[in-house]
Tab-separated table of C-alpha atoms (C1' of nucleotides) in Angstrom:
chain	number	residue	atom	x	y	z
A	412	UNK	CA	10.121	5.381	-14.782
A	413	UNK	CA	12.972	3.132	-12.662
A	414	UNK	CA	15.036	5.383	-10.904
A	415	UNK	CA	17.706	4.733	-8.409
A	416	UNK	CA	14.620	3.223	-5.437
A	417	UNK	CA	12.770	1.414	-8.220
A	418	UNK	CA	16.156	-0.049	-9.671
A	419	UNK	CA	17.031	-0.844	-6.099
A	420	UNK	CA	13.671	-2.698	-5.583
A	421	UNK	CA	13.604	-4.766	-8.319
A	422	UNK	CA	17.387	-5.941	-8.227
A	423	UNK	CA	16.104	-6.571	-4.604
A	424	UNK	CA	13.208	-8.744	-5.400
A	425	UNK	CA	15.516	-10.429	-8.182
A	426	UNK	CA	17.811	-11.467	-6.204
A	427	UNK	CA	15.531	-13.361	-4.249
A	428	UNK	CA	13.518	-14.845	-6.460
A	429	UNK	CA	16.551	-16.231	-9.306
A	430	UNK	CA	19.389	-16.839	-7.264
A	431	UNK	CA	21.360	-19.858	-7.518
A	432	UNK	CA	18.986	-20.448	-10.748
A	433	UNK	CA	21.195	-21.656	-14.101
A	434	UNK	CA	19.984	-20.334	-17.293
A	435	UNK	CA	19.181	-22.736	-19.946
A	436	UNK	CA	18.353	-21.067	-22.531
A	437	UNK	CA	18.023	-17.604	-24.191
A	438	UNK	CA	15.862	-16.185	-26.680
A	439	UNK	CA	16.378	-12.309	-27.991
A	440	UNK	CA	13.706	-10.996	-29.690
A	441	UNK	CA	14.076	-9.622	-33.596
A	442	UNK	CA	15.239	-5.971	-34.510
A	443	UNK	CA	15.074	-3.316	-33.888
A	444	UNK	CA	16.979	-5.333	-30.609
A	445	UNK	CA	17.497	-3.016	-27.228
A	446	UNK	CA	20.844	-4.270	-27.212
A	447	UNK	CA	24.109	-2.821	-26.416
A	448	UNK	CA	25.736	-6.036	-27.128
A	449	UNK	CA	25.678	-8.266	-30.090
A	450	UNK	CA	22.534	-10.427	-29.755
A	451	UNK	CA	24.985	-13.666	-30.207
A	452	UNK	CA	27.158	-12.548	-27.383
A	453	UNK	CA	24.638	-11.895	-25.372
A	454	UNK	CA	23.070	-15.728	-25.971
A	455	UNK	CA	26.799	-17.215	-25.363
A	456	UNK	CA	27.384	-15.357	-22.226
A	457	UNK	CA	24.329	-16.297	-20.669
A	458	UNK	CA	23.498	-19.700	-21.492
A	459	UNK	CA	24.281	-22.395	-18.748
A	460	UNK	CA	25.642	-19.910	-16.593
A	461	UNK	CA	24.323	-19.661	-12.759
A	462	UNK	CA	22.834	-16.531	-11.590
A	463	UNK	CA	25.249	-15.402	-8.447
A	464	UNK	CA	23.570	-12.251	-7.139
A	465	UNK	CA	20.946	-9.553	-8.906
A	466	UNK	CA	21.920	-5.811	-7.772
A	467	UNK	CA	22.008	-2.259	-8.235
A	468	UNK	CA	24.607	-0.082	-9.724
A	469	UNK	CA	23.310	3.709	-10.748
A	470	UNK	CA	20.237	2.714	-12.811
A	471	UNK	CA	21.754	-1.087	-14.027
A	472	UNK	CA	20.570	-4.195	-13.140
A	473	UNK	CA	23.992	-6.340	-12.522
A	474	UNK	CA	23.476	-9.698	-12.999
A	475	UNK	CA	26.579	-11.697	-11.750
A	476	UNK	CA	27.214	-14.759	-13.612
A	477	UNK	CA	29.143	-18.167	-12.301
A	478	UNK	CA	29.892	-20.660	-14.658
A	479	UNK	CA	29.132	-24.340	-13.938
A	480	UNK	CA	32.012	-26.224	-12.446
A	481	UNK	CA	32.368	-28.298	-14.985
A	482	UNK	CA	32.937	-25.615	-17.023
A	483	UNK	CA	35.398	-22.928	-15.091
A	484	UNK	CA	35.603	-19.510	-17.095
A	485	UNK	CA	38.180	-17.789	-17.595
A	486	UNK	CA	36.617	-14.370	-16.973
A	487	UNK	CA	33.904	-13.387	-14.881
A	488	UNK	CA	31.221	-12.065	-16.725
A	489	UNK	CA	27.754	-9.767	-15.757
A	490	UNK	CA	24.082	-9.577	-17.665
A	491	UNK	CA	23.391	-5.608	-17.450
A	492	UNK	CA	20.358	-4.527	-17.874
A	493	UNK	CA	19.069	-0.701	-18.259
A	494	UNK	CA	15.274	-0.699	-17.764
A	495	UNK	CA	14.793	2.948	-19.722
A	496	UNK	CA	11.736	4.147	-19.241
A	497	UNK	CA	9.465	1.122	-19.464
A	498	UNK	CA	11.302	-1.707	-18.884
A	499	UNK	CA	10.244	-4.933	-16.595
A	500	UNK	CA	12.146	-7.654	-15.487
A	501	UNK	CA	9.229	-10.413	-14.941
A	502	UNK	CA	9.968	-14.027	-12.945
A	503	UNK	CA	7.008	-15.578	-14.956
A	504	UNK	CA	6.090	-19.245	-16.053
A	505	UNK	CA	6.170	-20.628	-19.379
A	506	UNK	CA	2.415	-20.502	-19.658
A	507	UNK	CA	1.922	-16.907	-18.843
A	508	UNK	CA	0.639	-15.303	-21.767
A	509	UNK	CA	3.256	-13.399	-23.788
A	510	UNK	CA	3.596	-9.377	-23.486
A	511	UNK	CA	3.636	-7.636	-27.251
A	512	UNK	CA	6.612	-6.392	-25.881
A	513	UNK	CA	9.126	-8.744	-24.634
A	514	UNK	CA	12.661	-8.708	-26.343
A	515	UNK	CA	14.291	-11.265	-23.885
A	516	UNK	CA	13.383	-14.451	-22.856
A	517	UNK	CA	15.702	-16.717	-20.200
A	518	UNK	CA	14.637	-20.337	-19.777
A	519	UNK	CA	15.445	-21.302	-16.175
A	520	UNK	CA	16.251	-24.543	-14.604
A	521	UNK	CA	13.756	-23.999	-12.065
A	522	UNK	CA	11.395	-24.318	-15.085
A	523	UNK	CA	10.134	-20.697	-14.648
A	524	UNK	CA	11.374	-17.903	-17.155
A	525	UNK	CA	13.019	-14.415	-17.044
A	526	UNK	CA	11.055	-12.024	-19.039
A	527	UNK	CA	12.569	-8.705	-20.277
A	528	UNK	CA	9.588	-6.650	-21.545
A	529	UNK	CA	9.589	-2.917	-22.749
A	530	UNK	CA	7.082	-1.123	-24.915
A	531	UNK	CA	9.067	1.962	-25.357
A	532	UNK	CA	12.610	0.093	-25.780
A	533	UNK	CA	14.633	2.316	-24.018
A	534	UNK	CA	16.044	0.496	-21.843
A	535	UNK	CA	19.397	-1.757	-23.321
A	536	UNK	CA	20.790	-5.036	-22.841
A	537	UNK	CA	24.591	-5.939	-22.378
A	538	UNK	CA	27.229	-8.508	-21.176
A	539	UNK	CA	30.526	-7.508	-20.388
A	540	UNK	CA	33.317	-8.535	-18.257
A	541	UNK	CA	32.966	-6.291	-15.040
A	542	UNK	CA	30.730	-3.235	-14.981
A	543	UNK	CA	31.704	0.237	-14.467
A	544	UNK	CA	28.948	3.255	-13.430
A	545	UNK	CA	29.908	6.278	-15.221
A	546	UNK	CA	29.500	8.343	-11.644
A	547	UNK	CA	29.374	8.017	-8.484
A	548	UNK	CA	26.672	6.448	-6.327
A	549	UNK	CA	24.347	9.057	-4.644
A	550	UNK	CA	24.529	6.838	-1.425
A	551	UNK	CA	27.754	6.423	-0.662
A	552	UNK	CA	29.174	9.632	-1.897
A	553	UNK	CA	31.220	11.765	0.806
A	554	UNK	CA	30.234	15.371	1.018
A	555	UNK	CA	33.510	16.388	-0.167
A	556	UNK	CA	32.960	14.606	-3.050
A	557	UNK	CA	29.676	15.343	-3.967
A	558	UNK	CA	31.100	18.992	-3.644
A	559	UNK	CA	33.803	18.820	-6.009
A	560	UNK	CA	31.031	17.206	-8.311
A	561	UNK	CA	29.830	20.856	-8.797
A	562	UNK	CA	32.750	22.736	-8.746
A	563	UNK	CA	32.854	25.318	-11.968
A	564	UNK	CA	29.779	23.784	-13.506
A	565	UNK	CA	27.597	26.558	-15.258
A	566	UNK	CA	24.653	23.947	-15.943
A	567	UNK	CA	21.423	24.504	-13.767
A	568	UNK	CA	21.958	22.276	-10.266
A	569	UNK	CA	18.688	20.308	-11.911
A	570	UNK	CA	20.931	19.072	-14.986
A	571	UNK	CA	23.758	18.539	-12.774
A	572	UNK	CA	21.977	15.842	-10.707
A	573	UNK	CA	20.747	14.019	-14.106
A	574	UNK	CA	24.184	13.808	-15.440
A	575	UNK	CA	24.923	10.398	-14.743
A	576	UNK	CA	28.450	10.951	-15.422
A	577	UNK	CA	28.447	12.918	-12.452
A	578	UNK	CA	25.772	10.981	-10.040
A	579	UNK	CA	24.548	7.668	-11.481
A	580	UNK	CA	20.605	6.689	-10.571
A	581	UNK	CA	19.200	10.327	-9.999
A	582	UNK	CA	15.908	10.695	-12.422
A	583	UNK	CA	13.512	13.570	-12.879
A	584	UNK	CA	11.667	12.668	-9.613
A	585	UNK	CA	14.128	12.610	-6.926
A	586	UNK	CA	16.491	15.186	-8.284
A	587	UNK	CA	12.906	17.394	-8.167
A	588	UNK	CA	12.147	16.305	-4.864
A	589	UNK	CA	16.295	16.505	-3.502
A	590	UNK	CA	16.185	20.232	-4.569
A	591	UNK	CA	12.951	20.862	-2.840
A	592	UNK	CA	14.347	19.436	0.568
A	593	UNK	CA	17.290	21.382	-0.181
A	594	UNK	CA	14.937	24.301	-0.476
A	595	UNK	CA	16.964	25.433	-4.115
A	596	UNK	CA	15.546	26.253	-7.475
A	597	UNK	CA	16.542	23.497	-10.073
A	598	UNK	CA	17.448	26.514	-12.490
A	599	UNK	CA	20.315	27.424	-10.178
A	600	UNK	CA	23.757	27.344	-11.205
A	601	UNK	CA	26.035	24.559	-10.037
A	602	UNK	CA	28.668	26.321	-9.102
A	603	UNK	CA	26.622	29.318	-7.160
A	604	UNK	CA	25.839	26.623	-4.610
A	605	UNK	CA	27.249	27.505	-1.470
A	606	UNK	CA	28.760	25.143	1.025
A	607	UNK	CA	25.804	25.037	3.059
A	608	UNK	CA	23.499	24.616	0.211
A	609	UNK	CA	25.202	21.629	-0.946
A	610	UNK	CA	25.612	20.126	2.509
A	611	UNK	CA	21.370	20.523	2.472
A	612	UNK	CA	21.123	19.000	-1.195
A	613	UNK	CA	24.197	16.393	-0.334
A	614	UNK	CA	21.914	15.374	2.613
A	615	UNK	CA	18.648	16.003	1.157
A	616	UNK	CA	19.350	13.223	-1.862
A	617	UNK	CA	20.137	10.728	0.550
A	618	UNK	CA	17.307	10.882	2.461
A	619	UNK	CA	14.611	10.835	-0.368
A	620	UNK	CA	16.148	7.970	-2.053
A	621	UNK	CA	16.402	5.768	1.149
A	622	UNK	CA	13.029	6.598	2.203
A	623	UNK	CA	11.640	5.769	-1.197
A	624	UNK	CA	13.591	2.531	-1.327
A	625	UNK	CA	12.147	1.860	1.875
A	626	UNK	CA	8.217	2.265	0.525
A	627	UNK	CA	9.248	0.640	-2.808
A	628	UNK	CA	9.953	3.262	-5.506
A	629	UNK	CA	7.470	5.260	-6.784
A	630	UNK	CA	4.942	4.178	-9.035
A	631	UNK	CA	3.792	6.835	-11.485
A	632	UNK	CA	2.248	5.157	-15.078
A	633	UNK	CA	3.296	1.819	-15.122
A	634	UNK	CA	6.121	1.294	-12.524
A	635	UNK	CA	5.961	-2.207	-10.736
A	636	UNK	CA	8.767	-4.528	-9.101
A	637	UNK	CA	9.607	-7.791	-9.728
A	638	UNK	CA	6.253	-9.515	-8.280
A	639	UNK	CA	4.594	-6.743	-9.981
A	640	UNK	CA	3.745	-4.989	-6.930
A	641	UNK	CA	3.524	-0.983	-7.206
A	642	UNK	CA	5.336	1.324	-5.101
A	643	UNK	CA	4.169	3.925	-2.708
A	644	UNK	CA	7.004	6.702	-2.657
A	645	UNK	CA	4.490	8.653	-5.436
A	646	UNK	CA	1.809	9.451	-2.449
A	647	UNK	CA	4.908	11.218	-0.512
A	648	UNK	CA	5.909	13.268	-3.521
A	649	UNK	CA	6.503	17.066	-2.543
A	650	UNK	CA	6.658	18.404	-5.932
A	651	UNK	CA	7.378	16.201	-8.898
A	652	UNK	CA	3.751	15.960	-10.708
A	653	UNK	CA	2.151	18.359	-8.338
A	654	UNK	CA	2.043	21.206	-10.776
A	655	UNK	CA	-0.708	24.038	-9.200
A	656	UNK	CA	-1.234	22.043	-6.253
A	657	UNK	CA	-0.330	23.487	-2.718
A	658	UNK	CA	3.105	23.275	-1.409
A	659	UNK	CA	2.871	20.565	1.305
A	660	UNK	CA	4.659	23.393	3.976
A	661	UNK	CA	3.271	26.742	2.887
A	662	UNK	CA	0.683	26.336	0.511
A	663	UNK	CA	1.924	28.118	-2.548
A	664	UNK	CA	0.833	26.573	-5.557
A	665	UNK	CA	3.618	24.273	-7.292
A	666	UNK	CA	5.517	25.336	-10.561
A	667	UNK	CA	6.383	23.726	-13.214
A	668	UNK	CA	9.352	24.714	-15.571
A	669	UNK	CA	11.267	23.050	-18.215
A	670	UNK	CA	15.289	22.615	-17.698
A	671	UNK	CA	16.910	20.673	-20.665
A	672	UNK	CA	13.896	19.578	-22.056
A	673	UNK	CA	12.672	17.883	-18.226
A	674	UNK	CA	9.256	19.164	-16.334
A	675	UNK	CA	11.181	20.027	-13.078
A	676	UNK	CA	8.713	21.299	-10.367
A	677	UNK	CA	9.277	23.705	-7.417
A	678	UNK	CA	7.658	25.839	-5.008
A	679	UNK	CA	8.228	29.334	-5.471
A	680	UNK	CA	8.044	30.413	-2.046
A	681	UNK	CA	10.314	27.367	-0.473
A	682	UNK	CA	12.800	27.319	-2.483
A	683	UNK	CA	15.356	29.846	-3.510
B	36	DA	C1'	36.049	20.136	-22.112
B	37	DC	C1'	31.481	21.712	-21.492
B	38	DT	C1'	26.862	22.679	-22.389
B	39	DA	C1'	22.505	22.668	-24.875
B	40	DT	C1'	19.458	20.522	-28.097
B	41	DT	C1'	17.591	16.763	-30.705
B	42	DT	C1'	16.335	12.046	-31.300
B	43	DC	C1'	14.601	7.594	-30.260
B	44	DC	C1'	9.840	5.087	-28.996
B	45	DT	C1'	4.874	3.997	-27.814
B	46	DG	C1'	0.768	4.285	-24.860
B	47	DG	C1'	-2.248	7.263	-22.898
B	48	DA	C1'	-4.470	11.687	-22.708
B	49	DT	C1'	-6.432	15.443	-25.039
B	50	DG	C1'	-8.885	18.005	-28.640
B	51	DC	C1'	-11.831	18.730	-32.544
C	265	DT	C1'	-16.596	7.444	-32.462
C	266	DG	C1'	-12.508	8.320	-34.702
C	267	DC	C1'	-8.453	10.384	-35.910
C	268	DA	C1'	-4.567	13.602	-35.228
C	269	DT	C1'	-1.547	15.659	-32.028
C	270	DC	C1'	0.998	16.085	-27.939
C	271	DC	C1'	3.472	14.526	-23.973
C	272	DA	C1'	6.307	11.595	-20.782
C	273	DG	C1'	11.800	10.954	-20.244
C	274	DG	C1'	17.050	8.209	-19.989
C	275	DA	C1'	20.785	8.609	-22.475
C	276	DA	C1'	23.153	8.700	-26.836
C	277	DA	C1'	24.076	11.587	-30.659
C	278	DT	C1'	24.684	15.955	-32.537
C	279	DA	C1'	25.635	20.809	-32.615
C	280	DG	C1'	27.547	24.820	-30.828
DNA sequence: ACTATTTCCTGGATGC
DNA sequence: TGCATCCAGGAAATAG
């Protein structure tokens, strides 16, 4: 399940693999489509266009587009691509047997191909002119801002980190595993935080999502990056999936609840 | 304006 | 062995 690190690592990987690389030609697969765009729209933006950069925004794939220079645009345009729950991004070639479930195929110049595969089809497919995240990026955010995030909010502090209109790229996993280095309950209210306690989550966030970019996401069913290498984050999980196993610190025996319809997991002794 | 719940979708796990 | 049922969850849609 791509989250923020797993995003990050294959927009990573991307980028290095399919820069400078011209599309040639696109082929969407039939309906039901993962689209967000109008399959034709999506085929006319793409085609002949050079691939600039591959990176992160939230939980998007941007893919920045230059036209040739024999053909300037007159806008800039971006591929975005939302991975859902099972979506790949593959760098494959043309021989490599097809998956039952790709939806996209780009043609490269290099003579390889960009597969877009997803069982589940949750993840989405767009062009547009210059992308926006609906919140703010977990990362970068200031503390004061990431405060004011909060402010009034009745939700539980575990919804409140999913919302992506609020924080764009937390998942289940790391807001579990924020709130446990935060030492809070994910059924607390938003707005009971104290100043301290979101200082401790503020920090908390950062730190599990750089140190899971930094061992390649987390790898939990069927989670690979773009050379289809897993990720190791999942061995240095605290609490997410460790439901009745000791807490890593004291021992007690992790809970699981569910919040909004999530499995959000806790120790009841660590956190308050 | 918020918040909570339901829905989409399929592979894998579980149960009888 | 086979078949039914349940579960995972990001985000949009719906309901309150």
């Amino acid at each position: 399940m791509p989250e923020l690190p797993e995003v990050e690592t294959i927009a990573r990987g991307l980028a290095k693999r399919v820069t400078g690389d011209v599309i040639e030609s696109v082929w969407l697969g039939s309906k039901p489509e993962p689209l967000k765009s109008p399959a034709a729209e999506i085929e006319a933006t793409l085609v002949s266009k050079k691939i600039a950069d591959v990176r992160r925004s939230g939980k998007h794939i941007v893919v920045d587009l230059a036209s040739p220079i024999n053909k300037p645009a007159l806008a800039s345009a971006q591929w975005i691509v939302h991975l859902g729950m099972t979506g790949r991004l593959l760098v494959c070639s043309p021989d490599a047997e097809l998956d039952k479930h790709t939806h996209a195929v780009l043609r490269l110049a290099s003579g390889r191909e960009l597969r877009f595969v997803d069982p589940r089809r949750f993840g989405r497919l767009a062009v547009i002119e210059k992308f926006a995240p609906p919140g703010s990026e977990p990362l970068s955010i200031s503390l004061a801002d990431f405060v004011g995030l909060f402010r009034g909010r009745k939700t539980p502090i575990k919804s409140a980190l999913l919302n992506q209109k609020l924080l764009s790229g937390v998942g289940n996993i790391y807001a579990d595993e924020a709130l446990y280095r935060a030492k809070l309950r994910p059924r607390r209210r938003a707005a009971s935080l104290s100043a301290e306690e979101l200082r401790l989550l503020h920090k908390g966030l950062k730190q599990v999502l750089q140190e899971a970019i930094r061992l390649g996401g987390s790898s939990i069913s069927d989670y690979v990056d773009s050379e289809g290498q897993e990720g190791f984050f999942q061995l240095k999980h605290r609490v997410y999936g460790r439901e009745g196993e000791p807490c890593r610190k004291c021992r007690a025996p992790i809970k699981r609840v569910v919040i909004a319809g999530r499995s959000s997991h806790y120790c009841p002794t660590c956190q308050k």
